[in-house]
Amino acid sequence: CAYPCPAGSYGNTTDLQTAEECLRTKCPRGHHCHEASVAPTACPSGTYLPTKGGEGIADCTPCTPGYVAANPGSSLCTPCLAGTHQANASATSCDACAPGKAVGFDGSPACYECAAGSFAPTGSLDVCEPCAAGTYSASPGASACTNCPSGGYCPDAAAASALVYQECPTGSYNPSTGSSSSEDCVLCAA
């Protein structure tokens, strides 16, 4: 008479005589085996099972936000890398940070807006870049910095407002935008 394997193990041969024959084939990590299993069943993508001997799908644990399991049968969840995030549990992939946002550590459930004076031009950045001298970003979440207007210059890097703007000295002007130095000012014709 065939003996059914207990939950958490499997047997792919017929006429097993004892439970011990099944226990030598414990269900592997990332899989579960119900009673009388002849083969392991993989945990679904987005879940994991770190130990051997899973008895049913309820033993498969959803990945927490910031972590993913892309493939079925995972024994662990992988953290989203810096510059990416995942807000949902049971996810199978990470999302790039949107322009104007970044995240500098692995396993993040969210990206964070760049502070005024900095920017992130594209997704998947791990840090916001400071605005260069001659530019500024007045609002958080900038995807680009704004050039200082013509007529003067903005000497400070990482400027958070146009208040750093300085007019050219009397008797000179600057026809260009994005200037960072008084040396960009040109003497007026006499």
Coordinates of N, CA, C and O in Angstrom, one line a residue:
C1 N 0.8 -1.2 0.0 CA 0.0 0.0 0.0 C 0.9 1.2 0.0 O 1.9 1.3 0.7
A2 N 0.5 2.2 -0.8 CA 1.3 3.4 -0.9 C 1.1 4.3 0.3 O -0.1 4.5 0.8
Y3 N 2.1 5.0 0.7 CA 2.0 5.8 1.9 C 2.1 7.3 1.4 O 3.0 7.6 0.7
P4 N 1.1 8.2 1.7 CA 1.2 9.6 1.2 C 2.2 10.3 2.1 O 2.3 10.2 3.3
C5 N 3.0 11.2 1.4 CA 3.9 12.0 2.1 C 3.2 13.0 2.9 O 2.2 13.6 2.5
P6 N 3.7 13.3 4.2 CA 3.1 14.4 5.0 C 3.4 15.7 4.4 O 4.4 15.9 3.6
A7 N 2.6 16.7 4.7 CA 2.9 18.1 4.3 C 4.3 18.5 4.7 O 4.8 18.2 5.7
G8 N 4.9 19.3 3.8 CA 6.3 19.7 4.0 C 7.3 18.8 3.4 O 8.5 19.1 3.5
S9 N 6.9 17.7 2.8 CA 7.8 16.8 2.1 C 7.1 16.3 0.9 O 6.0 16.5 0.7
Y10 N 7.9 15.6 0.0 CA 7.3 15.0 -1.2 C 8.0 13.8 -1.5 O 9.1 13.5 -1.1
G11 N 7.3 13.0 -2.3 CA 7.9 11.7 -2.8 C 7.5 11.5 -4.2 O 6.3 11.6 -4.5
N12 N 8.4 11.3 -5.1 CA 8.1 11.1 -6.5 C 8.2 9.6 -7.0 O 8.3 9.3 -8.1
T13 N 8.2 8.8 -6.0 CA 8.2 7.3 -6.3 C 6.9 6.7 -5.8 O 6.3 7.3 -4.9
T14 N 6.5 5.6 -6.4 CA 5.2 5.0 -5.9 C 5.6 4.0 -4.8 O 6.7 3.5 -4.6
D15 N 4.5 3.5 -4.1 CA 4.6 2.5 -3.1 C 5.6 2.9 -2.0 O 6.4 2.0 -1.5
L16 N 5.6 4.1 -1.5 CA 6.4 4.5 -0.3 C 5.8 3.8 0.9 O 4.6 3.7 1.0
Q17 N 6.6 3.2 1.7 CA 6.1 2.4 2.8 C 6.1 3.1 4.1 O 5.3 2.8 5.0
T18 N 6.9 4.2 4.3 CA 7.0 4.9 5.6 C 7.1 6.4 5.3 O 7.6 6.9 4.2
A19 N 6.7 7.2 6.3 CA 6.9 8.7 6.2 C 8.4 9.1 6.1 O 8.7 10.1 5.6
E20 N 9.2 8.3 6.7 CA 10.7 8.6 6.7 C 11.2 8.6 5.3 O 12.1 9.4 5.0
E21 N 10.6 7.8 4.4 CA 11.1 7.9 3.0 C 10.8 9.3 2.4 O 11.5 9.8 1.5
C22 N 9.7 9.9 2.8 CA 9.4 11.3 2.4 C 10.2 12.3 3.0 O 10.6 13.3 2.4
L23 N 10.5 12.1 4.3 CA 11.2 13.2 5.0 C 12.7 13.4 4.5 O 13.3 14.4 4.8
R24 N 13.2 12.4 3.8 CA 14.5 12.6 3.2 C 14.4 13.6 2.1 O 15.4 14.1 1.6
T25 N 13.2 13.8 1.5 CA 13.0 14.8 0.5 C 12.1 15.9 1.0 O 11.0 16.1 0.5
K26 N 12.7 16.6 1.9 CA 11.9 17.8 2.5 C 11.7 18.8 1.4 O 12.6 19.0 0.5
C27 N 10.6 19.5 1.5 CA 10.3 20.5 0.5 C 11.4 21.6 0.5 O 11.8 22.1 1.6
P28 N 12.0 22.0 -0.6 CA 13.1 23.0 -0.6 C 12.7 24.4 -0.3 O 11.5 24.7 -0.4
R29 N 13.6 25.2 0.0 CA 13.4 26.6 0.2 C 12.7 27.2 -1.0 O 13.0 26.9 -2.1
G30 N 11.8 28.2 -0.7 CA 11.1 28.8 -1.8 C 9.9 28.0 -2.4 O 9.3 28.4 -3.4
H31 N 9.6 26.9 -1.8 CA 8.6 26.0 -2.3 C 7.8 25.5 -1.1 O 8.2 25.5 0.0
H32 N 6.6 25.0 -1.5 CA 5.7 24.3 -0.4 C 5.2 23.0 -1.0 O 5.2 22.8 -2.2
C33 N 4.9 22.1 -0.1 CA 4.4 20.8 -0.4 C 3.3 20.4 0.5 O 3.4 20.3 1.7
H34 N 2.1 20.3 -0.1 CA 0.9 19.9 0.6 C 1.0 18.3 0.9 O 1.9 17.7 0.3
E35 N 0.1 17.8 1.7 CA 0.1 16.4 1.9 C 0.0 15.6 0.6 O -0.8 16.0 -0.3
A36 N 0.7 14.5 0.4 CA 0.7 13.7 -0.7 C 1.3 14.3 -2.0 O 1.0 13.9 -3.1
S37 N 2.2 15.3 -1.8 CA 2.8 16.0 -2.9 C 3.8 15.0 -3.6 O 4.6 14.3 -2.9
V38 N 3.8 15.0 -4.9 CA 4.8 14.2 -5.6 C 6.0 15.1 -6.1 O 7.0 14.6 -6.5
A39 N 5.8 16.5 -6.1 CA 6.8 17.4 -6.5 C 6.5 18.7 -5.7 O 5.4 19.0 -5.4
P40 N 7.6 19.5 -5.5 CA 7.4 20.8 -4.8 C 6.7 21.8 -5.7 O 6.8 21.7 -6.9
T41 N 5.9 22.7 -5.1 CA 5.3 23.8 -5.8 C 6.0 25.1 -5.4 O 6.1 25.4 -4.2
A42 N 6.4 25.9 -6.4 CA 7.1 27.1 -6.1 C 6.2 28.2 -5.5 O 5.0 28.3 -5.9
C43 N 6.7 28.9 -4.6 CA 6.0 30.1 -4.0 C 5.9 31.1 -5.2 O 6.7 31.2 -6.0
P44 N 4.8 31.8 -5.2 CA 4.5 32.8 -6.3 C 5.6 33.9 -6.3 O 6.1 34.2 -5.3
S45 N 5.8 34.5 -7.5 CA 6.6 35.7 -7.5 C 6.1 36.7 -6.5 O 4.9 36.8 -6.3
G46 N 7.0 37.5 -5.9 CA 6.5 38.5 -5.0 C 6.5 38.0 -3.5 O 6.2 38.7 -2.6
T47 N 6.7 36.6 -3.4 CA 6.8 36.0 -2.1 C 8.0 35.2 -1.9 O 8.7 35.0 -2.9
Y48 N 8.3 34.8 -0.7 CA 9.5 34.0 -0.5 C 9.3 33.0 0.7 O 8.3 33.2 1.5
L49 N 10.1 32.0 0.8 CA 10.1 31.0 1.9 C 11.5 30.7 2.2 O 12.2 30.0 1.4
P50 N 12.1 31.2 3.3 CA 13.5 31.0 3.6 C 13.9 29.6 4.1 O 15.1 29.3 4.2
T51 N 12.9 28.8 4.6 CA 13.3 27.6 5.2 C 12.8 26.4 4.3 O 11.9 26.5 3.5
K52 N 13.3 25.2 4.6 CA 12.8 24.0 4.0 C 11.6 23.5 4.7 O 11.3 23.9 5.9
G53 N 10.8 22.7 4.1 CA 9.6 22.1 4.7 C 8.3 22.8 4.7 O 7.4 22.6 5.5
G54 N 8.2 23.8 3.8 CA 6.9 24.5 3.7 C 5.8 23.6 3.4 O 5.9 22.7 2.5
E55 N 4.6 23.8 4.1 CA 3.5 22.9 4.0 C 2.4 23.3 3.1 O 1.5 22.6 2.7
G56 N 2.4 24.6 2.8 CA 1.3 25.1 1.9 C 1.6 26.6 1.5 O 2.6 27.2 2.0
I57 N 0.8 27.1 0.6 CA 1.0 28.4 0.1 C 1.0 29.5 1.2 O 1.7 30.5 1.1
A58 N 0.3 29.2 2.3 CA 0.3 30.2 3.4 C 1.7 30.3 4.0 O 1.9 31.3 4.7
D59 N 2.6 29.4 3.8 CA 3.9 29.5 4.3 C 4.8 30.5 3.5 O 5.9 30.9 3.9
C60 N 4.3 30.8 2.3 CA 5.1 31.8 1.4 C 4.8 33.2 1.9 O 3.6 33.6 2.1
T61 N 5.8 33.9 2.3 CA 5.7 35.3 2.9 C 5.8 36.3 1.8 O 6.7 36.3 1.0
P62 N 4.8 37.3 1.8 CA 5.0 38.4 0.9 C 6.2 39.3 1.2 O 6.6 39.5 2.3
C63 N 6.9 39.7 0.1 CA 8.0 40.7 0.3 C 7.4 42.0 0.8 O 6.3 42.4 0.4
T64 N 8.2 42.6 1.7 CA 7.8 43.9 2.2 C 8.1 45.0 1.3 O 8.9 44.8 0.4
P65 N 7.4 46.2 1.4 CA 7.8 47.3 0.5 C 9.3 47.6 0.5 O 9.9 47.5 1.6
G66 N 9.8 47.9 -0.6 CA 11.3 48.1 -0.7 C 12.0 46.9 -1.1 O 13.2 47.0 -1.4
Y67 N 11.4 45.7 -1.2 CA 12.0 44.4 -1.5 C 11.1 43.7 -2.5 O 9.9 43.9 -2.6
V68 N 11.7 42.9 -3.4 CA 11.0 42.2 -4.4 C 11.5 40.8 -4.6 O 12.6 40.4 -4.2
A69 N 10.6 39.9 -5.1 CA 11.0 38.6 -5.6 C 10.5 38.4 -7.0 O 9.3 38.2 -7.3
A70 N 11.4 38.6 -7.9 CA 11.1 38.6 -9.4 C 10.6 37.3 -9.9 O 9.7 37.2 -10.8
N71 N 11.1 36.2 -9.4 CA 10.8 34.9 -9.9 C 10.1 34.0 -8.9 O 10.2 34.2 -7.7
P72 N 9.3 33.0 -9.4 CA 8.7 32.1 -8.5 C 9.8 31.2 -7.8 O 10.8 31.0 -8.3
G73 N 9.5 30.7 -6.6 CA 10.4 29.9 -5.9 C 11.5 30.6 -5.2 O 12.6 30.0 -5.0
S74 N 11.3 31.8 -4.8 CA 12.4 32.6 -4.1 C 12.5 32.2 -2.7 O 11.5 32.0 -2.0
S75 N 13.8 32.1 -2.2 CA 14.0 31.8 -0.8 C 14.3 33.1 0.0 O 14.4 33.1 1.2
L76 N 14.4 34.2 -0.7 CA 14.6 35.5 -0.1 C 14.1 36.6 -1.0 O 14.0 36.4 -2.2
C77 N 13.8 37.8 -0.5 CA 13.5 39.0 -1.3 C 14.7 39.8 -1.5 O 15.6 39.9 -0.6
T78 N 14.8 40.5 -2.6 CA 16.0 41.3 -2.9 C 15.6 42.7 -2.7 O 14.6 43.2 -3.1
P79 N 16.5 43.5 -2.0 CA 16.2 44.9 -1.8 C 16.3 45.7 -3.2 O 17.1 45.4 -4.0
C80 N 15.4 46.7 -3.3 CA 15.5 47.6 -4.4 C 16.8 48.4 -4.2 O 17.1 48.8 -3.1
L81 N 17.6 48.6 -5.3 CA 18.8 49.3 -5.2 C 18.6 50.8 -5.1 O 17.6 51.3 -5.5
A82 N 19.7 51.5 -4.6 CA 19.6 52.9 -4.5 C 19.2 53.5 -5.8 O 19.7 53.0 -6.9
G83 N 18.3 54.5 -5.8 CA 17.8 55.1 -7.1 C 16.5 54.4 -7.6 O 15.9 54.9 -8.5
T84 N 16.1 53.3 -6.9 CA 14.9 52.7 -7.2 C 14.1 52.5 -5.9 O 14.7 52.6 -4.8
H85 N 12.8 52.1 -6.0 CA 12.0 51.9 -4.9 C 10.8 51.0 -5.2 O 10.6 50.7 -6.4
Q86 N 10.1 50.5 -4.2 CA 8.9 49.8 -4.4 C 8.0 50.0 -3.2 O 8.3 49.7 -2.1
A87 N 6.9 50.7 -3.5 CA 5.9 51.1 -2.4 C 5.0 49.9 -2.0 O 4.5 49.9 -0.9
N88 N 4.9 48.9 -2.8 CA 3.9 47.8 -2.5 C 4.5 46.6 -2.0 O 5.7 46.3 -2.3
A89 N 3.8 45.8 -1.2 CA 4.2 44.5 -0.8 C 3.9 43.5 -1.9 O 3.2 43.8 -2.8
S90 N 4.6 42.4 -1.9 CA 4.4 41.3 -2.9 C 4.8 41.7 -4.3 O 4.2 41.2 -5.3
A91 N 5.8 42.6 -4.4 CA 6.1 43.1 -5.7 C 7.2 42.2 -6.4 O 7.9 41.5 -5.8
T92 N 7.2 42.3 -7.7 CA 8.2 41.5 -8.5 C 9.2 42.4 -9.2 O 10.2 41.9 -9.8
S93 N 9.1 43.7 -9.1 CA 10.2 44.6 -9.7 C 10.2 45.9 -9.0 O 9.2 46.3 -8.3
C94 N 11.3 46.6 -9.1 CA 11.5 47.9 -8.5 C 11.2 49.0 -9.5 O 11.4 48.8 -10.7
D95 N 10.8 50.2 -9.1 CA 10.5 51.3 -10.0 C 11.6 52.3 -9.8 O 12.1 52.6 -8.7
A96 N 12.0 53.0 -11.0 CA 13.0 54.0 -10.9 C 12.4 55.3 -10.3 O 11.1 55.5 -10.3
C97 N 13.2 56.0 -9.6 CA 12.7 57.3 -9.0 C 12.4 58.2 -10.2 O 13.0 58.2 -11.2
A98 N 11.3 59.0 -10.0 CA 10.9 60.0 -11.0 C 11.9 61.2 -11.0 O 12.6 61.4 -10.1
P99 N 12.0 61.9 -12.2 CA 12.8 63.1 -12.2 C 12.4 64.0 -11.0 O 11.3 64.1 -10.6
G100 N 13.4 64.6 -10.4 CA 13.2 65.5 -9.2 C 13.2 64.7 -7.9 O 13.0 65.3 -6.8
K101 N 13.4 63.4 -8.0 CA 13.4 62.6 -6.8 C 14.6 61.6 -6.8 O 15.1 61.3 -7.9
A102 N 15.1 61.2 -5.6 CA 16.2 60.2 -5.5 C 16.1 59.5 -4.2 O 15.3 59.9 -3.3
V103 N 16.8 58.4 -4.1 CA 16.9 57.7 -2.8 C 18.3 57.1 -2.8 O 18.8 56.5 -3.8
G104 N 19.0 57.3 -1.7 CA 20.4 56.9 -1.6 C 20.7 55.6 -0.9 O 21.9 55.4 -0.6
F105 N 19.7 54.8 -0.6 CA 20.0 53.5 0.1 C 19.2 52.4 -0.5 O 18.1 52.6 -1.1
D106 N 19.6 51.2 -0.3 CA 18.9 50.0 -0.8 C 17.7 49.7 0.1 O 17.7 50.0 1.3
G107 N 16.7 49.1 -0.5 CA 15.5 48.6 0.2 C 14.5 49.7 0.6 O 13.8 49.6 1.5
S108 N 14.4 50.8 -0.2 CA 13.5 51.9 0.1 C 12.1 51.7 -0.5 O 12.0 51.3 -1.6
P109 N 11.1 52.0 0.3 CA 9.7 52.0 -0.2 C 9.4 53.2 -1.0 O 8.3 53.3 -1.6
A110 N 10.2 54.3 -0.9 CA 9.8 55.5 -1.6 C 11.1 56.3 -2.0 O 12.1 56.1 -1.4
C111 N 10.9 57.2 -3.0 CA 11.9 58.1 -3.3 C 11.6 59.5 -2.7 O 10.4 59.7 -2.3
Y112 N 12.6 60.3 -2.5 CA 12.4 61.5 -1.8 C 12.7 62.7 -2.7 O 13.6 62.7 -3.5
E113 N 11.9 63.8 -2.6 CA 12.1 65.0 -3.4 C 13.4 65.6 -3.1 O 13.9 65.7 -2.0
C114 N 14.0 66.1 -4.2 CA 15.3 66.8 -4.0 C 15.0 68.1 -3.3 O 13.9 68.8 -3.5
A115 N 15.8 68.6 -2.4 CA 15.7 69.9 -1.7 C 15.9 71.0 -2.7 O 16.5 70.9 -3.7
A116 N 15.3 72.2 -2.4 CA 15.6 73.4 -3.2 C 17.1 73.6 -3.2 O 17.8 73.3 -2.2
G117 N 17.6 74.0 -4.4 CA 19.1 74.1 -4.5 C 19.7 72.9 -5.2 O 20.9 72.9 -5.4
S118 N 18.9 71.8 -5.4 CA 19.4 70.6 -6.0 C 18.4 70.1 -7.0 O 17.3 70.6 -7.0
F119 N 18.8 69.1 -7.8 CA 17.9 68.5 -8.8 C 18.3 67.1 -9.1 O 19.4 66.6 -8.8
A120 N 17.4 66.4 -9.8 CA 17.6 65.0 -10.3 C 17.0 65.0 -11.7 O 15.8 65.0 -11.8
P121 N 17.8 65.0 -12.7 CA 17.3 65.2 -14.1 C 16.6 63.9 -14.6 O 15.7 64.1 -15.4
T122 N 17.0 62.8 -14.2 CA 16.4 61.5 -14.7 C 16.1 60.6 -13.5 O 16.6 60.8 -12.4
G123 N 15.3 59.6 -13.7 CA 15.1 58.6 -12.7 C 16.3 57.8 -12.4 O 17.3 57.9 -13.1
S124 N 16.2 56.9 -11.4 CA 17.2 56.0 -10.9 C 18.5 56.7 -10.4 O 19.6 56.1 -10.5
L125 N 18.4 57.9 -9.9 CA 19.5 58.5 -9.2 C 19.5 58.2 -7.7 O 18.5 58.1 -7.1
D126 N 20.7 58.0 -7.2 CA 20.8 57.8 -5.7 C 21.0 59.0 -4.9 O 20.8 59.0 -3.7
V127 N 21.4 60.1 -5.6 CA 21.5 61.4 -4.9 C 21.0 62.5 -5.8 O 21.1 62.4 -7.0
C128 N 20.6 63.6 -5.2 CA 20.2 64.8 -5.9 C 21.5 65.6 -6.2 O 22.4 65.6 -5.3
E129 N 21.6 66.2 -7.3 CA 22.8 66.9 -7.7 C 22.6 68.4 -7.3 O 21.6 69.0 -7.5
P130 N 23.7 69.1 -6.7 CA 23.5 70.5 -6.4 C 23.5 71.3 -7.7 O 24.2 71.0 -8.7
C131 N 22.7 72.4 -7.7 CA 22.7 73.3 -8.8 C 24.1 73.9 -8.9 O 24.7 74.3 -7.9
A132 N 24.6 74.1 -10.1 CA 25.9 74.7 -10.3 C 25.8 76.2 -10.1 O 24.7 76.8 -10.2
A133 N 26.9 76.9 -9.9 CA 26.9 78.3 -9.8 C 26.4 78.8 -11.2 O 26.7 78.3 -12.2
G134 N 25.6 79.9 -11.1 CA 25.0 80.4 -12.3 C 23.6 79.9 -12.5 O 22.9 80.3 -13.4
T135 N 23.2 79.0 -11.6 CA 21.8 78.4 -11.7 C 21.3 78.3 -10.3 O 22.0 78.5 -9.3
Y136 N 20.0 78.0 -10.2 CA 19.3 77.8 -8.9 C 18.1 77.0 -9.1 O 17.6 76.8 -10.2
S137 N 17.6 76.4 -8.0 CA 16.2 75.7 -8.0 C 15.5 76.2 -6.8 O 16.0 76.0 -5.7
A138 N 14.4 76.9 -7.0 CA 13.7 77.5 -5.9 C 12.7 76.5 -5.2 O 12.4 76.7 -4.0
S139 N 12.3 75.5 -5.8 CA 11.3 74.6 -5.3 C 11.9 73.2 -5.1 O 12.7 72.7 -5.9
P140 N 11.4 72.5 -4.1 CA 11.8 71.1 -3.9 C 11.3 70.2 -5.1 O 10.3 70.6 -5.8
G141 N 12.0 69.2 -5.5 CA 11.6 68.3 -6.5 C 11.9 68.7 -7.9 O 11.3 68.3 -8.9
A142 N 12.9 69.5 -8.1 CA 13.3 70.0 -9.4 C 14.0 69.0 -10.2 O 14.8 68.2 -9.7
S143 N 13.7 68.9 -11.5 CA 14.3 68.0 -12.4 C 15.4 68.8 -13.2 O 16.2 68.1 -13.9
A144 N 15.5 70.1 -13.0 CA 16.5 70.9 -13.7 C 16.7 72.2 -12.9 O 15.8 72.6 -12.2
C145 N 17.8 72.8 -13.0 CA 18.0 74.1 -12.3 C 17.7 75.2 -13.4 O 17.9 75.0 -14.6
T146 N 17.4 76.4 -12.9 CA 17.0 77.5 -13.7 C 18.3 78.4 -13.8 O 19.0 78.7 -12.9
N147 N 18.5 78.8 -15.1 CA 19.7 79.8 -15.3 C 19.4 81.1 -14.7 O 18.2 81.6 -14.7
C148 N 20.4 81.7 -14.1 CA 20.2 83.1 -13.6 C 19.9 84.0 -14.8 O 20.4 83.8 -15.9
P149 N 19.1 85.0 -14.6 CA 18.8 85.9 -15.7 C 19.9 86.7 -16.2 O 20.9 86.9 -15.5
S150 N 19.8 87.3 -17.4 CA 20.8 88.1 -18.0 C 20.8 89.4 -17.2 O 19.9 89.7 -16.4
G151 N 21.9 90.2 -17.3 CA 22.0 91.5 -16.6 C 22.9 91.3 -15.3 O 23.3 92.3 -14.7
G152 N 23.2 90.1 -14.9 CA 24.0 89.9 -13.7 C 24.5 88.5 -13.7 O 24.7 87.8 -14.7
Y153 N 24.7 88.0 -12.5 CA 25.3 86.6 -12.3 C 24.9 86.1 -10.9 O 24.4 86.8 -10.1
C154 N 25.0 84.8 -10.8 CA 24.7 84.1 -9.5 C 25.9 83.3 -9.1 O 26.2 82.2 -9.7
P155 N 26.7 83.8 -8.1 CA 28.0 83.2 -7.8 C 27.9 81.9 -7.0 O 28.9 81.1 -6.9
D156 N 26.8 81.6 -6.3 CA 26.7 80.5 -5.4 C 26.2 79.2 -6.0 O 25.3 79.2 -6.7
A157 N 26.9 78.1 -5.7 CA 26.4 76.8 -6.1 C 25.4 76.4 -5.1 O 25.3 76.8 -4.0
A158 N 24.5 75.4 -5.5 CA 23.4 74.9 -4.7 C 22.5 76.0 -4.2 O 21.9 75.9 -3.1
A159 N 22.3 77.0 -5.0 CA 21.4 78.1 -4.6 C 19.9 77.7 -4.6 O 19.5 77.0 -5.6
A160 N 19.2 78.1 -3.6 CA 17.8 77.7 -3.5 C 16.8 78.8 -3.9 O 15.6 78.6 -3.8
S161 N 17.3 79.9 -4.3 CA 16.5 81.0 -4.8 C 17.2 81.9 -5.7 O 18.5 81.9 -5.7
A162 N 16.5 82.8 -6.4 CA 17.1 83.8 -7.3 C 17.7 84.9 -6.5 O 18.3 85.9 -7.0
L163 N 17.5 84.9 -5.1 CA 18.1 85.9 -4.3 C 19.6 86.0 -4.3 O 20.2 87.0 -3.9
V164 N 20.2 85.0 -4.8 CA 21.7 85.0 -4.9 C 22.1 85.9 -6.1 O 23.3 86.2 -6.3
Y165 N 21.2 86.3 -7.0 CA 21.4 87.1 -8.2 C 22.1 88.4 -7.8 O 21.6 89.1 -6.8
Q166 N 23.2 88.7 -8.5 CA 23.8 90.0 -8.2 C 23.9 90.7 -9.6 O 24.3 90.2 -10.6
E167 N 23.5 92.0 -9.6 CA 23.6 92.8 -10.8 C 25.1 93.1 -11.1 O 25.9 93.2 -10.2
C168 N 25.3 93.3 -12.4 CA 26.7 93.7 -12.8 C 27.0 95.1 -12.2 O 26.1 95.9 -12.0
P169 N 28.3 95.3 -12.0 CA 28.6 96.7 -11.5 C 28.2 97.8 -12.4 O 28.0 97.6 -13.6
T170 N 28.0 99.0 -11.9 CA 27.6 100.1 -12.6 C 28.5 100.3 -13.8 O 29.7 100.2 -13.7
G171 N 27.9 100.6 -15.0 CA 28.7 100.8 -16.2 C 29.0 99.5 -17.0 O 29.8 99.5 -17.9
S172 N 28.4 98.4 -16.5 CA 28.6 97.1 -17.2 C 27.3 96.4 -17.3 O 26.3 96.7 -16.6
Y173 N 27.2 95.4 -18.1 CA 26.0 94.5 -18.3 C 26.4 93.1 -18.7 O 27.6 92.9 -19.0
N174 N 25.5 92.2 -18.6 CA 25.7 90.8 -19.0 C 24.6 90.4 -19.9 O 23.5 90.2 -19.4
P175 N 24.8 90.1 -21.2 CA 23.7 89.7 -22.1 C 23.4 88.3 -22.0 O 22.3 87.8 -22.5
S176 N 24.1 87.5 -21.2 CA 23.9 86.0 -21.2 C 23.2 85.6 -19.9 O 23.3 86.3 -18.9
T177 N 22.5 84.5 -20.0 CA 21.9 83.9 -18.8 C 22.8 82.8 -18.3 O 23.7 82.3 -19.0
G178 N 22.7 82.4 -17.0 CA 23.5 81.3 -16.5 C 24.9 81.7 -16.1 O 25.7 80.8 -15.9
S179 N 25.1 83.0 -15.9 CA 26.5 83.4 -15.5 C 26.7 83.2 -14.0 O 25.8 83.4 -13.2
S180 N 28.0 83.0 -13.7 CA 28.3 82.7 -12.3 C 29.4 83.7 -11.7 O 29.8 83.6 -10.6
S181 N 29.8 84.6 -12.5 CA 30.9 85.5 -12.1 C 30.8 86.9 -12.6 O 30.3 87.1 -13.7
S182 N 31.3 87.9 -11.9 CA 31.3 89.3 -12.4 C 32.2 89.4 -13.6 O 32.0 90.4 -14.3
E183 N 33.1 88.5 -13.8 CA 33.9 88.5 -15.0 C 33.1 88.4 -16.3 O 33.6 88.7 -17.4
D184 N 31.9 87.9 -16.2 CA 31.0 87.8 -17.3 C 30.3 89.1 -17.7 O 29.7 89.2 -18.7
C185 N 30.5 90.1 -16.8 CA 29.9 91.4 -17.1 C 30.8 92.1 -18.1 O 32.0 92.1 -18.0
V186 N 30.2 92.8 -19.0 CA 30.9 93.5 -20.1 C 30.7 95.0 -19.9 O 29.6 95.5 -19.6
L187 N 31.8 95.8 -20.1 CA 31.7 97.3 -19.9 C 30.8 97.8 -21.0 O 30.8 97.4 -22.2
C188 N 30.0 98.8 -20.6 CA 29.1 99.4 -21.6 C 29.9 100.3 -22.5 O 31.0 100.9 -22.1
A189 N 29.5 100.4 -23.8 CA 30.2 101.3 -24.7 C 30.0 102.8 -24.3 O 28.9 103.2 -23.8
A190 N 31.1 103.6 -24.5 CA 31.0 105.0 -24.0 C 30.3 105.8 -25.0 O 30.0 105.6 -26.1

